[in-house]
Coordinates of C-alpha atoms in Angstrom, one line a residue:
M119 CA 22.6 21.9 -1.7
E120 CA 22.2 19.2 0.9
S121 CA 20.0 16.3 -0.2
L122 CA 18.2 16.4 3.1
E123 CA 16.8 19.8 2.1
M124 CA 15.5 18.6 -1.2
K125 CA 11.8 18.1 -1.7
L126 CA 10.7 17.0 -5.1
P127 CA 13.7 16.2 -7.4
G128 CA 12.3 15.3 -10.9
Y129 CA 13.9 11.8 -11.3
M130 CA 12.6 10.7 -7.9
V131 CA 9.1 11.9 -8.7
Y132 CA 9.3 10.0 -12.0
S133 CA 10.4 6.8 -10.2
V134 CA 7.6 7.1 -7.7
V135 CA 5.0 7.7 -10.5
V136 CA 6.2 4.6 -12.4
A137 CA 6.2 2.5 -9.2
C138 CA 2.6 3.6 -8.5
L139 CA 1.3 2.4 -11.8
G140 CA 1.0 -0.9 -9.9
S141 CA -1.2 0.9 -7.4
F142 CA -3.4 2.0 -10.4
S143 CA -3.7 -1.7 -11.5
N144 CA -4.6 -2.6 -7.9
G145 CA -7.4 0.0 -7.9
W146 CA -8.6 -1.1 -11.3
V147 CA -9.0 -4.7 -10.1
I148 CA -10.9 -3.5 -7.0
G149 CA -13.3 -1.3 -9.0
S150 CA -13.6 -3.4 -12.2
A151 CA -16.5 -5.6 -11.0
N152 CA -18.6 -2.7 -9.5
V153 CA -20.5 -1.4 -12.5
P154 CA -20.5 -4.3 -15.1
G155 CA -21.0 -6.9 -12.3
E156 CA -24.6 -7.6 -13.1
V157 CA -24.1 -8.2 -16.8
T158 CA -21.0 -10.3 -16.1
H159 CA -22.9 -13.0 -14.2
A160 CA -26.7 -12.4 -14.8
C161 CA -27.3 -11.4 -18.5
E162 CA -30.3 -12.4 -20.5
N163 CA -28.8 -15.1 -22.7
G164 CA -26.5 -16.7 -20.1
L165 CA -23.9 -19.1 -21.6
A166 CA -25.4 -18.8 -25.1
H167 CA -23.1 -17.5 -27.8
V168 CA -25.4 -14.8 -29.2
S169 CA -23.1 -11.7 -29.3
S170 CA -20.0 -13.7 -30.1
S171 CA -19.3 -17.1 -31.6
A172 CA -16.1 -17.5 -29.6
F173 CA -17.4 -16.5 -26.1
P174 CA -20.6 -16.9 -24.1
D175 CA -22.6 -13.7 -23.5
C176 CA -21.9 -14.0 -19.7
L177 CA -20.9 -16.3 -17.0
P178 CA -24.1 -17.3 -15.0
M179 CA -23.4 -17.4 -11.2
A180 CA -25.6 -17.5 -8.2
T181 CA -25.3 -14.6 -5.8
G182 CA -23.1 -16.5 -3.4
L183 CA -20.7 -17.7 -6.1
W184 CA -20.5 -14.2 -7.6
G185 CA -19.7 -12.7 -4.2
F186 CA -16.8 -15.2 -3.9
A187 CA -15.6 -14.5 -7.5
V188 CA -15.5 -10.7 -6.8
S189 CA -13.6 -11.2 -3.5
A190 CA -11.4 -14.0 -4.8
F191 CA -8.7 -11.4 -5.5
C192 CA -8.5 -10.9 -1.7
V193 CA -7.4 -14.5 -1.4
G194 CA -4.7 -13.9 -4.0
G195 CA -3.8 -10.7 -2.2
L196 CA -3.3 -12.5 1.1
V197 CA -1.0 -15.1 -0.5
G198 CA 1.0 -12.5 -2.4
G199 CA 1.4 -10.3 0.7
F200 CA 2.5 -13.3 2.8
F201 CA 5.3 -14.4 0.5
G202 CA 6.1 -10.8 -0.6
G203 CA 8.6 -10.1 2.1
N204 CA 10.9 -12.9 1.2
I205 CA 10.5 -12.1 -2.5
Q206 CA 11.4 -8.5 -2.3
T207 CA 14.3 -9.3 0.1
K208 CA 15.8 -11.9 -2.2
F209 CA 15.2 -10.2 -5.6
G210 CA 15.1 -6.5 -4.6
R211 CA 12.3 -3.9 -4.7
K212 CA 12.8 -3.0 -8.4
K213 CA 12.7 -6.5 -9.8
T214 CA 9.8 -7.5 -7.6
I215 CA 7.8 -4.6 -8.9
I216 CA 8.7 -5.4 -12.5
F217 CA 7.8 -9.1 -12.5
N218 CA 4.8 -8.5 -10.2
N219 CA 3.0 -7.2 -13.3
L220 CA 2.7 -10.7 -14.8
G221 CA -0.2 -11.5 -12.4
W222 CA -2.2 -8.5 -13.7
I223 CA -1.4 -9.3 -17.3
L224 CA -2.3 -13.0 -17.2
G225 CA -5.2 -12.5 -14.8
G226 CA -6.7 -9.6 -16.7
L227 CA -6.5 -11.5 -20.0
L228 CA -7.9 -14.7 -18.4
Q229 CA -10.9 -12.8 -17.1
G230 CA -11.4 -11.2 -20.5
V231 CA -11.5 -14.5 -22.4
A232 CA -13.2 -16.6 -19.6
V233 CA -15.8 -19.1 -20.9
N234 CA -16.8 -20.4 -17.5
P235 CA -16.8 -19.1 -13.8
A236 CA -13.7 -21.1 -12.9
M237 CA -11.6 -19.2 -15.5
F238 CA -12.9 -15.9 -14.3
I239 CA -12.2 -16.8 -10.6
V240 CA -8.7 -18.0 -11.4
G241 CA -8.1 -14.7 -13.3
R242 CA -9.3 -12.7 -10.2
I243 CA -6.9 -14.7 -8.0
L244 CA -3.9 -14.1 -10.3
C245 CA -4.7 -10.4 -10.2
G246 CA -5.0 -10.6 -6.5
L247 CA -1.5 -12.1 -6.2
S248 CA -0.1 -9.1 -7.9
C249 CA -2.3 -6.8 -5.8
G250 CA -1.0 -8.3 -2.6
L251 CA 2.7 -8.3 -3.6
G252 CA 2.3 -4.8 -5.0
S253 CA 0.7 -3.6 -1.8
L254 CA 3.9 -4.4 -0.1
A255 CA 6.6 -3.7 -2.7
T256 CA 5.3 -0.3 -3.9
P257 CA 5.0 1.5 -0.6
T258 CA 8.3 0.0 0.5
Y259 CA 10.1 1.2 -2.6
V260 CA 8.4 4.6 -2.5
G261 CA 9.3 5.1 1.1
E262 CA 12.9 4.1 0.7
I263 CA 13.6 6.4 -2.3
S264 CA 11.7 9.5 -1.2
T265 CA 13.2 12.6 0.2
I266 CA 12.5 13.2 3.9
K267 CA 10.6 16.5 3.1
A268 CA 8.3 14.9 0.6
R269 CA 8.0 11.3 1.9
G270 CA 4.4 11.9 3.0
T271 CA 3.3 13.3 -0.4
M272 CA 5.1 10.6 -2.2
G273 CA 3.7 7.9 0.1
T274 CA 0.2 9.2 -0.5
C275 CA 0.7 8.6 -4.2
N276 CA 0.2 4.9 -3.6
Q277 CA -3.3 5.4 -2.3
F278 CA -3.9 8.2 -4.9
F279 CA -3.2 5.9 -7.8
I280 CA -5.4 3.2 -6.2
V281 CA -8.3 5.6 -6.0
I282 CA -7.7 6.8 -9.6
G283 CA -7.9 3.1 -10.7
I284 CA -11.1 2.6 -8.8
L285 CA -12.6 5.8 -10.2
L286 CA -11.7 5.1 -13.8
A287 CA -12.9 1.5 -13.6
S288 CA -16.3 2.8 -12.4
V289 CA -16.5 5.5 -15.1
I290 CA -15.2 3.4 -18.0
G291 CA -17.3 0.5 -16.7
L292 CA -20.5 2.4 -17.5
P293 CA -20.3 2.2 -21.4
L294 CA -18.7 -1.3 -21.1
A295 CA -21.5 -2.7 -18.9
K296 CA -23.1 -4.6 -21.8
V297 CA -22.6 -7.8 -23.7
P298 CA -19.9 -8.5 -24.8
L299 CA -18.0 -5.3 -23.9
W300 CA -17.8 -6.3 -20.2
R301 CA -14.8 -8.5 -21.1
I302 CA -12.8 -5.5 -22.1
N303 CA -13.4 -3.9 -18.7
Y304 CA -11.6 -6.8 -16.9
A305 CA -8.8 -7.1 -19.5
I306 CA -7.8 -3.3 -19.4
V307 CA -5.7 -3.9 -16.3
A308 CA -3.1 -5.5 -18.5
I309 CA -2.3 -2.1 -20.2
P310 CA -0.8 -0.2 -17.1
A311 CA 0.8 -3.5 -16.1
I312 CA 2.6 -3.8 -19.5
A313 CA 3.6 -0.1 -19.3
Q314 CA 5.1 -0.5 -15.8
F315 CA 6.9 -3.7 -16.8
F316 CA 9.0 -1.7 -19.3
L317 CA 9.2 1.7 -17.6
M318 CA 10.3 0.4 -14.3
A319 CA 13.6 -0.8 -15.9
G320 CA 14.7 2.8 -16.1
C321 CA 14.2 3.4 -12.4
P322 CA 17.0 2.9 -9.8
E323 CA 17.0 0.2 -7.1
S324 CA 16.3 1.4 -3.6
P325 CA 19.6 2.7 -2.0
R326 CA 18.6 1.4 1.4
Y327 CA 18.0 -2.1 0.0
L328 CA 21.4 -2.0 -1.8
I329 CA 23.1 -1.0 1.5
S330 CA 21.4 -3.9 3.2
I331 CA 23.0 -6.4 0.8
N332 CA 26.4 -4.6 1.1
R333 CA 26.4 -3.1 -2.5
I334 CA 27.6 0.2 -1.1
E335 CA 28.9 1.8 -4.3
E336 CA 25.7 1.0 -6.2
A337 CA 23.7 2.4 -3.3
R338 CA 25.5 5.7 -3.4
D339 CA 25.2 5.9 -7.2
A340 CA 21.4 5.2 -7.0
L341 CA 21.0 7.9 -4.2
Q342 CA 22.9 10.4 -6.3
R343 CA 20.7 9.7 -9.3
L344 CA 17.6 10.3 -7.1
R345 CA 19.1 13.5 -5.6
P346 CA 20.7 15.2 -8.7
N347 CA 23.1 18.0 -8.1
A348 CA 22.9 17.6 -4.3
N349 CA 25.4 16.7 -1.6
I350 CA 24.2 13.2 -0.4
D351 CA 27.0 12.6 2.2
K352 CA 24.8 13.2 5.3
E353 CA 21.8 11.3 4.0
F354 CA 24.0 8.4 2.9
F355 CA 25.8 8.4 6.3
G356 CA 22.4 8.1 8.0
M357 CA 21.3 5.2 5.8
V358 CA 24.6 3.3 6.3
E359 CA 24.5 3.9 10.1
G360 CA 20.9 2.6 10.3
Q361 CA 21.7 -0.6 8.5
L362 CA 25.3 -1.4 9.2
G363 CA 26.0 0.5 12.4
L364 CA 27.9 3.6 13.4
A365 CA 31.3 2.0 13.0
A366 CA 30.7 1.2 9.3
A367 CA 29.2 4.6 8.7
E368 CA 32.2 6.4 10.2
L369 CA 34.6 4.2 8.2
L370 CA 32.7 4.9 5.1
A371 CA 32.9 8.6 5.7
R372 CA 36.6 8.3 5.5
T373 CA 36.6 6.0 2.4
D374 CA 36.8 7.5 -1.1
L375 CA 34.2 5.6 -3.2
K376 CA 36.1 5.6 -6.5
P377 CA 35.2 3.4 -9.4
G378 CA 36.3 -0.1 -8.6
F379 CA 35.7 0.4 -4.9
D380 CA 35.5 -3.1 -3.2
E381 CA 32.8 -3.4 -0.6
E382 CA 35.0 -6.1 1.0
D383 CA 37.3 -3.2 2.0
L384 CA 34.5 -1.8 4.0
K385 CA 33.8 -5.1 5.7
T386 CA 37.5 -5.7 6.5
G387 CA 38.0 -2.2 7.9
F388 CA 34.6 -2.5 9.7
D389 CA 35.8 -5.8 11.4
E390 CA 39.1 -4.1 12.4
Q391 CA 37.2 -1.3 14.1
I392 CA 35.0 -3.8 16.0
E393 CA 38.2 -5.4 17.3
D394 CA 39.6 -2.0 18.2
A395 CA 36.5 -1.4 20.3
H396 CA 37.5 -4.2 22.5
T397 CA 41.2 -3.4 22.8
K398 CA 41.5 0.4 22.6
T399 CA 39.8 3.4 24.1
T400 CA 37.3 4.4 21.5
T401 CA 33.9 6.0 21.1
I402 CA 32.6 3.1 19.1
T403 CA 30.6 0.7 21.2
E404 CA 29.4 -2.8 20.3
D405 CA 25.9 -1.5 19.8
D406 CA 27.4 1.0 17.3
A407 CA 29.1 -1.8 15.5
V408 CA 26.1 -4.0 14.8
H409 CA 25.4 -5.2 11.3
H410 CA 21.7 -6.0 11.1
E411 CA 20.8 -9.1 9.2
S412 CA 17.4 -9.2 7.5
M413 CA 14.8 -10.6 9.9
N414 CA 12.1 -13.2 9.1
M415 CA 8.5 -13.2 10.4
V416 CA 9.4 -15.1 13.5
Q417 CA 12.5 -13.0 14.4
I418 CA 10.6 -9.7 14.3
F419 CA 8.5 -10.9 17.3
R420 CA 11.5 -12.1 19.2
D421 CA 13.3 -8.7 19.1
P422 CA 11.7 -6.4 21.7
L423 CA 12.2 -3.2 19.6
I424 CA 10.9 -4.6 16.3
R425 CA 8.0 -6.3 18.1
R426 CA 6.8 -3.0 19.3
I427 CA 7.1 -1.5 15.9
A428 CA 5.4 -4.5 14.2
L429 CA 2.5 -4.5 16.6
T430 CA 2.0 -0.8 15.9
V431 CA 2.0 -1.3 12.2
L432 CA -0.2 -4.4 12.4
T433 CA -2.8 -2.5 14.5
L434 CA -2.9 0.4 11.9
H435 CA -3.6 -2.1 9.1
V436 CA -6.3 -3.9 11.1
I437 CA -7.9 -0.5 11.8
Q438 CA -7.8 0.4 8.1
Q439 CA -10.0 -2.5 7.2
L440 CA -12.2 -3.0 10.4
I441 CA -13.1 0.7 10.3
G442 CA -15.4 -0.3 7.5
M443 CA -14.4 1.8 4.4
N444 CA -14.6 -1.2 2.0
A445 CA -18.0 -2.1 3.4
V446 CA -19.2 1.4 2.6
M447 CA -17.6 1.3 -0.9
Y448 CA -18.8 -2.2 -1.8
Y449 CA -22.3 -1.6 -0.6
S450 CA -22.8 2.1 -1.2
T451 CA -25.3 1.3 -3.9
T452 CA -27.3 -0.8 -1.4
I453 CA -27.1 2.0 1.2
F454 CA -28.4 4.6 -1.3
N455 CA -31.2 2.1 -2.4
M456 CA -32.8 2.7 1.0
S457 CA -33.8 6.2 -0.1
F458 CA -33.2 6.4 -3.9
S459 CA -34.2 4.6 -7.1
A460 CA -31.9 1.8 -8.4
E461 CA -30.7 4.0 -11.3
M462 CA -30.0 7.0 -9.1
S463 CA -28.2 4.8 -6.5
K464 CA -25.8 3.6 -9.2
Y465 CA -24.8 7.1 -10.1
M466 CA -24.6 8.1 -6.4
A467 CA -22.1 5.3 -5.9
I468 CA -19.9 6.7 -8.7
V469 CA -20.1 10.1 -7.1
T470 CA -18.9 8.5 -3.9
T471 CA -15.8 7.3 -5.7
V472 CA -15.3 10.8 -7.0
V473 CA -15.4 12.1 -3.4
N474 CA -12.8 9.4 -2.5
F475 CA -10.6 10.7 -5.2
A476 CA -11.0 14.4 -4.2
S477 CA -10.3 13.5 -0.6
T478 CA -7.1 11.6 -1.5
V479 CA -5.9 14.7 -3.4
L480 CA -6.5 16.7 -0.3
S481 CA -4.5 14.2 1.7
L482 CA -1.7 14.5 -0.8
I483 CA -1.6 18.3 -0.2
L484 CA -1.9 18.1 3.6
I485 CA 0.2 15.1 4.6
D486 CA 3.6 16.9 4.7
R487 CA 2.1 20.1 6.1
M488 CA 0.0 18.8 9.0
G489 CA 1.8 15.5 9.7
R490 CA 0.5 11.9 10.0
R491 CA -0.9 11.9 13.5
P492 CA -3.2 14.9 13.1
L493 CA -4.6 13.5 9.9
L494 CA -5.1 10.1 11.4
L495 CA -6.9 11.5 14.4
I496 CA -9.1 13.7 12.3
A497 CA -9.9 10.8 10.0
E498 CA -10.8 8.4 12.9
A499 CA -12.9 11.0 14.7
G500 CA -14.7 11.7 11.4
A501 CA -15.3 8.0 10.7
C502 CA -16.8 7.6 14.1
L503 CA -19.1 10.6 13.8
F504 CA -20.4 9.8 10.3
S505 CA -20.9 6.1 11.2
V506 CA -23.3 7.3 13.9
L507 CA -25.0 9.6 11.5
L508 CA -25.4 6.7 9.0
I509 CA -27.3 4.8 11.7
I510 CA -29.5 7.9 12.4
G511 CA -30.2 8.3 8.7
Y512 CA -31.2 4.7 8.4
V513 CA -33.4 4.7 11.5
Y514 CA -35.4 7.8 10.5
N515 CA -35.1 7.1 6.7
L516 CA -33.4 10.5 6.0
G517 CA -32.1 10.3 2.5
A518 CA -30.2 13.6 2.7
L519 CA -28.4 12.5 5.9
L520 CA -27.5 9.1 4.4
V521 CA -25.8 10.9 1.4
V522 CA -24.0 13.4 3.6
S523 CA -22.9 10.6 6.0
V524 CA -21.5 8.4 3.3
F525 CA -19.7 11.3 1.6
G526 CA -18.4 12.5 5.0
Y527 CA -17.3 9.0 5.9
V528 CA -15.4 8.5 2.6
L529 CA -13.8 12.0 3.1
S530 CA -12.6 11.1 6.6
F531 CA -11.2 7.8 5.6
A532 CA -9.4 9.0 2.5
I533 CA -7.5 11.9 4.2
G534 CA -5.9 9.6 6.8
V535 CA -6.9 6.0 7.4
G536 CA -6.5 5.1 3.7
P537 CA -3.0 6.2 2.8
I538 CA -1.2 6.5 6.1
P539 CA -0.9 2.8 7.3
W540 CA 0.8 1.9 4.0
M541 CA 3.1 4.9 4.3
M542 CA 4.0 4.4 8.0
T543 CA 4.8 0.7 7.4
S544 CA 8.1 1.8 5.7
E545 CA 8.5 4.9 7.8
L546 CA 8.4 3.1 11.2
T547 CA 10.4 0.0 10.2
P548 CA 14.2 -0.2 9.7
V549 CA 15.3 -1.8 6.4
Y550 CA 16.5 -5.0 8.0
A551 CA 12.9 -5.7 9.3
S552 CA 10.8 -3.9 6.7
S553 CA 10.2 -6.9 4.4
A554 CA 9.0 -9.2 7.3
V555 CA 6.9 -6.5 9.0
G556 CA 5.5 -5.4 5.7
A557 CA 4.6 -8.9 4.7
I558 CA 2.7 -9.6 7.9
A559 CA 1.0 -6.3 7.8
T560 CA 0.0 -6.8 4.1
T561 CA -1.3 -10.3 4.8
M562 CA -3.3 -9.1 7.8
N563 CA -4.7 -6.2 5.7
W564 CA -5.9 -8.5 2.9
A565 CA -7.2 -11.1 5.4
M566 CA -9.3 -8.4 7.1
N567 CA -10.4 -7.1 3.7
F568 CA -11.6 -10.6 2.8
L569 CA -13.3 -11.0 6.2
I570 CA -15.2 -7.8 5.8
G571 CA -16.2 -8.8 2.3
Q572 CA -17.6 -12.1 3.5
C573 CA -19.1 -11.1 6.9
F574 CA -20.6 -7.7 6.2
P575 CA -23.3 -8.8 3.8
I576 CA -24.5 -11.3 6.5
I577 CA -24.4 -8.7 9.2
F578 CA -26.0 -6.0 7.0
Q579 CA -28.8 -8.5 6.0
G580 CA -29.5 -9.1 9.6
I581 CA -29.4 -5.7 11.3
K582 CA -29.3 -3.3 8.2
G583 CA -28.0 0.2 9.0
Y584 CA -27.3 -0.7 12.7
S585 CA -24.3 -2.6 11.4
F586 CA -22.4 0.7 11.2
A587 CA -22.4 0.8 15.0
I588 CA -19.6 -1.7 14.8
F589 CA -17.5 0.6 12.7
A590 CA -18.2 3.5 15.0
G591 CA -16.9 1.5 17.9
V592 CA -13.7 0.5 15.9
A593 CA -13.1 4.2 14.9
A594 CA -13.4 5.3 18.6
L595 CA -10.9 2.7 19.7
A596 CA -8.6 3.6 16.7
F597 CA -8.6 7.3 17.8
A598 CA -7.5 6.2 21.3
F599 CA -4.8 4.0 19.9
T600 CA -3.4 6.6 17.6
Y601 CA -3.4 9.3 20.3
L602 CA -1.5 7.0 22.8
R603 CA 0.8 4.9 20.6
V604 CA 1.5 6.3 17.1
P605 CA 4.5 8.6 16.8
E606 CA 4.7 11.5 14.4
T607 CA 7.0 10.7 11.4
K608 CA 6.8 13.9 9.4
G609 CA 10.2 15.3 8.4
R610 CA 12.2 12.6 10.2
A611 CA 14.6 9.9 8.9
V612 CA 13.5 6.3 9.4
E613 CA 16.6 5.7 11.6
D614 CA 15.5 8.6 13.9
I615 CA 11.9 7.3 14.1
V616 CA 13.0 3.8 15.1
M617 CA 14.8 5.3 18.2
D618 CA 11.3 6.4 19.6
F619 CA 10.5 2.8 20.1
Q620 CA 13.8 2.0 22.0

């Protein structure tokens, strides 16, 4: 059986699930402050040691400081994302994912034993560093090891595990929203992080990454492990061609990779073929014989091809944040408070998270059937429509319409705008530019996330429900951009997709 025809080989699925444990940790950090937030910073006894002799009952913070403490992980995410490209290029995808767990372990424990706001904020920032680096490394790894036929489903697993983390943090946060149990809620993130630290050691390195650093034999072995009992020749040829050029791929096809194979043999023969291209009549051109070195953040904007890809990816990530999903999730309780009691609003916010989870499952099922573009277009049209309905519900104080609009908005986002930008970052970008493009996209994503977290409360306080007109406008522009500029990537190799931009 050809590996290009495989869909869900067991070892590949296992590796994706283990890699996505980091996405679960990411989701937990996002959702951990939602339910127990009040008791964390505004309990009855404040800094007094009533419930425990070792720790104060809570960490008193003014509303502004608490808002910064909650969103401080975005600052860490921005930094982690910015430096993540160089880290995963230097150390590889696998090692980056393994050691990235240290931020969640240390940050979670620091929040759990915090005796003052500063310790809590530093813990959030440490968790944020891992969230940012994980937001880059996990989708990159998953995209590079997945089969072509299941790359969409596997890519959606990243968002799926984030949503599971948010949902469980909200549900488990209910019984832990009391003194002193709120500390456990923040420290729990260390559990999946420790699990991934050890389990990831049994997963292979990305074959595409190994090819990029000329470890050809290891790359072939890793791909064969990921595609058991399948013929990987065609798929491996395409990977080598995309990274090292056609000349190297053709030479490799004639080379028997036996134990002890020396990658320098490939380089020597490769150089000889390049020289032959100048002195003999041959079908190998100089363009075919290009070995692509890894690009940095400056170089991707100097290369016309990669610049077009990078701008497309960046725009998708900006849209993901400016379309307003995080504003809806962060302030869903406030939105429901317009029409419901405080107690009912809290439970409605949890139901919203359940809708987010169910919608992500739907995306998991549809992504490789319908394709990326149709789901993105449906999601953006839905976000625009339900943003308008949110405004109408606010203006006429229609509680039922507010509920339907929030749920419809979350559904629209989760089936497309949520998972697809992360997935398409690795699908649109060749390996030699993926770290730099991914780093800038991740940094931009976290920066926009922080911007929304800081600005939306001010905007919402000033114009209330009318603030969703901004998101409706962004969604309309996003629909136009996707329709005109975003290619379909379903069922296509990364190397073929890149050619669309040439």
